[in-house]
Tab-separated table of C-alpha atoms in Angstrom:
chain	number	residue	atom	x	y	z
H	1	UNK	CA	59.264	130.789	107.329
H	2	UNK	CA	59.828	128.032	109.914
H	3	UNK	CA	60.541	125.271	107.427
H	4	UNK	CA	63.993	123.797	106.931
H	5	UNK	CA	65.363	124.201	103.440
H	6	UNK	CA	67.976	121.865	102.011
H	7	UNK	CA	69.940	121.736	98.793
H	8	UNK	CA	69.461	119.029	96.207
H	9	UNK	CA	72.750	117.372	97.184
H	10	UNK	CA	71.799	117.405	100.861
H	11	UNK	CA	68.421	115.857	100.040
H	12	UNK	CA	70.058	113.143	97.929
H	13	UNK	CA	72.312	112.254	100.860
H	14	UNK	CA	69.486	112.345	103.405
H	15	UNK	CA	67.262	110.076	101.326
H	16	UNK	CA	70.187	107.838	100.402
H	17	UNK	CA	69.433	107.888	96.695
H	18	UNK	CA	71.865	107.719	93.838
H	19	UNK	CA	70.974	110.649	91.603
H	20	UNK	CA	69.136	113.888	90.994
H	21	UNK	CA	66.999	112.154	88.392
H	22	UNK	CA	65.326	110.154	91.159
H	23	UNK	CA	64.187	113.418	92.787
H	24	UNK	CA	62.918	114.636	89.434
H	25	UNK	CA	60.964	111.392	88.935
H	26	UNK	CA	59.451	111.702	92.410
H	27	UNK	CA	58.642	115.362	91.846
H	28	UNK	CA	56.757	114.398	88.658
H	29	UNK	CA	55.001	111.637	90.622
H	30	UNK	CA	53.611	114.255	93.014
H	31	UNK	CA	56.297	114.765	95.655
H	32	UNK	CA	55.865	118.270	97.148
H	33	UNK	CA	58.589	120.429	98.611
H	34	UNK	CA	60.339	121.837	95.550
H	35	UNK	CA	60.909	125.542	96.207
H	36	UNK	CA	63.196	126.531	93.372
H	37	UNK	CA	66.384	125.366	91.725
H	38	UNK	CA	68.543	123.571	94.313
H	39	UNK	CA	66.145	124.357	97.201
H	40	UNK	CA	63.709	121.951	98.856
H	41	UNK	CA	61.365	122.108	101.832
H	42	UNK	CA	62.671	119.221	103.921
H	43	UNK	CA	59.486	118.591	105.936
H	44	UNK	CA	57.256	118.402	102.851
H	45	UNK	CA	59.646	116.030	101.099
H	46	UNK	CA	60.107	113.798	104.161
H	47	UNK	CA	56.363	113.608	104.805
H	48	UNK	CA	55.733	112.514	101.204
H	49	UNK	CA	58.732	110.166	101.220
H	50	UNK	CA	57.619	108.509	104.453
H	51	UNK	CA	54.044	108.037	103.268
H	52	UNK	CA	54.727	107.007	99.676
H	53	UNK	CA	58.104	105.278	99.673
H	54	UNK	CA	58.956	104.012	103.159
H	55	UNK	CA	55.550	102.921	104.366
H	56	UNK	CA	54.310	101.880	100.986
H	57	UNK	CA	50.895	103.416	101.453
H	58	UNK	CA	48.452	101.969	98.931
H	59	UNK	CA	48.210	104.201	95.926
H	60	UNK	CA	46.611	103.906	92.557
H	61	UNK	CA	49.415	105.888	90.976
H	62	UNK	CA	51.579	103.369	89.076
H	63	UNK	CA	54.439	105.878	88.866
H	64	UNK	CA	54.679	106.089	92.657
H	65	UNK	CA	54.446	102.295	92.949
H	66	UNK	CA	57.223	101.980	90.376
H	67	UNK	CA	59.367	104.498	92.247
H	68	UNK	CA	58.751	102.737	95.566
H	69	UNK	CA	59.842	99.400	94.094
H	70	UNK	CA	62.887	100.990	92.464
H	71	UNK	CA	63.910	102.629	95.735
H	72	UNK	CA	63.414	99.414	97.721
H	73	UNK	CA	65.458	97.431	95.189
H	74	UNK	CA	68.229	100.045	95.301
H	75	UNK	CA	68.332	99.890	99.104
H	76	UNK	CA	68.356	96.073	99.042
H	77	UNK	CA	71.198	96.071	96.492
H	78	UNK	CA	73.177	98.535	98.598
H	79	UNK	CA	72.699	96.465	101.760
H	80	UNK	CA	73.726	93.304	99.912
H	81	UNK	CA	76.930	94.982	98.732
H	82	UNK	CA	77.669	96.220	102.257
H	83	UNK	CA	77.177	92.709	103.679
H	84	UNK	CA	79.568	91.268	101.067
H	85	UNK	CA	82.118	93.951	101.943
H	86	UNK	CA	81.811	93.113	105.638
H	87	UNK	CA	82.297	89.420	104.879
H	88	UNK	CA	85.312	90.323	102.722
H	89	UNK	CA	83.809	88.512	99.721
H	90	UNK	CA	83.662	91.845	97.885
H	91	UNK	CA	86.478	94.376	97.886
H	92	UNK	CA	86.649	97.837	96.414
H	93	UNK	CA	88.505	98.766	93.260
H	94	UNK	CA	90.710	101.067	95.321
H	95	UNK	CA	91.768	98.141	97.491
H	96	UNK	CA	92.504	96.015	94.416
H	97	UNK	CA	94.564	98.851	92.924
H	98	UNK	CA	96.534	99.269	96.169
H	99	UNK	CA	97.245	95.541	96.387
H	100	UNK	CA	98.373	95.303	92.762
H	101	UNK	CA	100.557	98.391	93.163
H	102	UNK	CA	102.209	96.748	96.174
H	103	UNK	CA	102.799	93.537	94.187
H	104	UNK	CA	104.262	95.442	91.223
H	105	UNK	CA	106.448	97.431	93.594
H	106	UNK	CA	107.764	94.148	94.972
H	107	UNK	CA	108.700	92.920	91.483
H	108	UNK	CA	110.337	96.234	90.553
H	109	UNK	CA	112.309	96.160	93.786
H	110	UNK	CA	113.446	92.609	93.062
H	111	UNK	CA	114.465	93.518	89.523
H	112	UNK	CA	116.408	96.540	90.773
H	113	UNK	CA	118.350	94.278	93.122
H	114	UNK	CA	119.619	92.371	90.066
H	115	UNK	CA	121.910	95.214	89.027
H	116	UNK	CA	123.951	94.884	92.218
H	117	UNK	CA	123.442	91.182	92.868
H	118	UNK	CA	124.092	89.629	89.449
H	119	UNK	CA	127.423	91.107	88.302
H	120	UNK	CA	129.554	89.476	91.028
H	121	UNK	CA	127.652	86.193	90.651
H	122	UNK	CA	128.108	86.136	86.865
H	123	UNK	CA	131.702	87.308	86.677
H	124	UNK	CA	133.952	84.762	84.952
H	125	UNK	CA	131.139	82.268	84.361
H	126	UNK	CA	130.336	80.441	81.149
H	127	UNK	CA	127.120	81.152	79.266
H	128	UNK	CA	125.439	77.989	80.666
H	129	UNK	CA	126.544	78.846	84.208
H	130	UNK	CA	125.146	82.386	83.773
H	131	UNK	CA	121.818	80.951	82.571
H	132	UNK	CA	121.640	78.692	85.628
H	133	UNK	CA	122.415	81.592	87.990
H	134	UNK	CA	119.846	83.885	86.329
H	135	UNK	CA	117.239	81.083	86.368
H	136	UNK	CA	117.903	80.583	90.091
H	137	UNK	CA	117.600	84.345	90.772
H	138	UNK	CA	114.355	84.500	88.773
H	139	UNK	CA	113.002	81.584	90.782
H	140	UNK	CA	113.988	83.375	93.991
H	141	UNK	CA	112.159	86.534	92.852
H	142	UNK	CA	109.097	84.497	91.777
H	143	UNK	CA	108.986	82.723	95.172
H	144	UNK	CA	109.337	86.066	96.965
H	145	UNK	CA	106.448	87.471	94.887
H	146	UNK	CA	104.245	84.441	95.595
H	147	UNK	CA	105.069	84.437	99.314
H	148	UNK	CA	104.341	88.165	99.706
H	149	UNK	CA	101.055	87.841	97.797
H	150	UNK	CA	99.684	85.044	99.989
């Protein structure tokens, strides 16, 4: 057998689709190449994919037309997201999590400094003087947080 066989996961990556269910839909719409569970004939699938999805060959089959439109919309959505990421108008959740973790770390660090910084500043002070000192230290920490987040 001279044909190249691929797994379902490999085929999903090659065709740049999001799920196995898409392959199942295409298989039901007439896509050849299914050999057995988790095995596909790459040439047969690519020939069908090229003719029916990429080139948009006229077909009377509404299921194939529907699949072609769904695939094209998925590709357009993916490209739009990638453009937004490149323009930095869209960032990943991982990046947001990293940035927030860094900000929280900054606050925790500032709060930990209080234990060594405040006792000598507060020693022998009246309650109102202590409030003023703590307010000033909180303002310093808030300004530090704002400056580091900019």
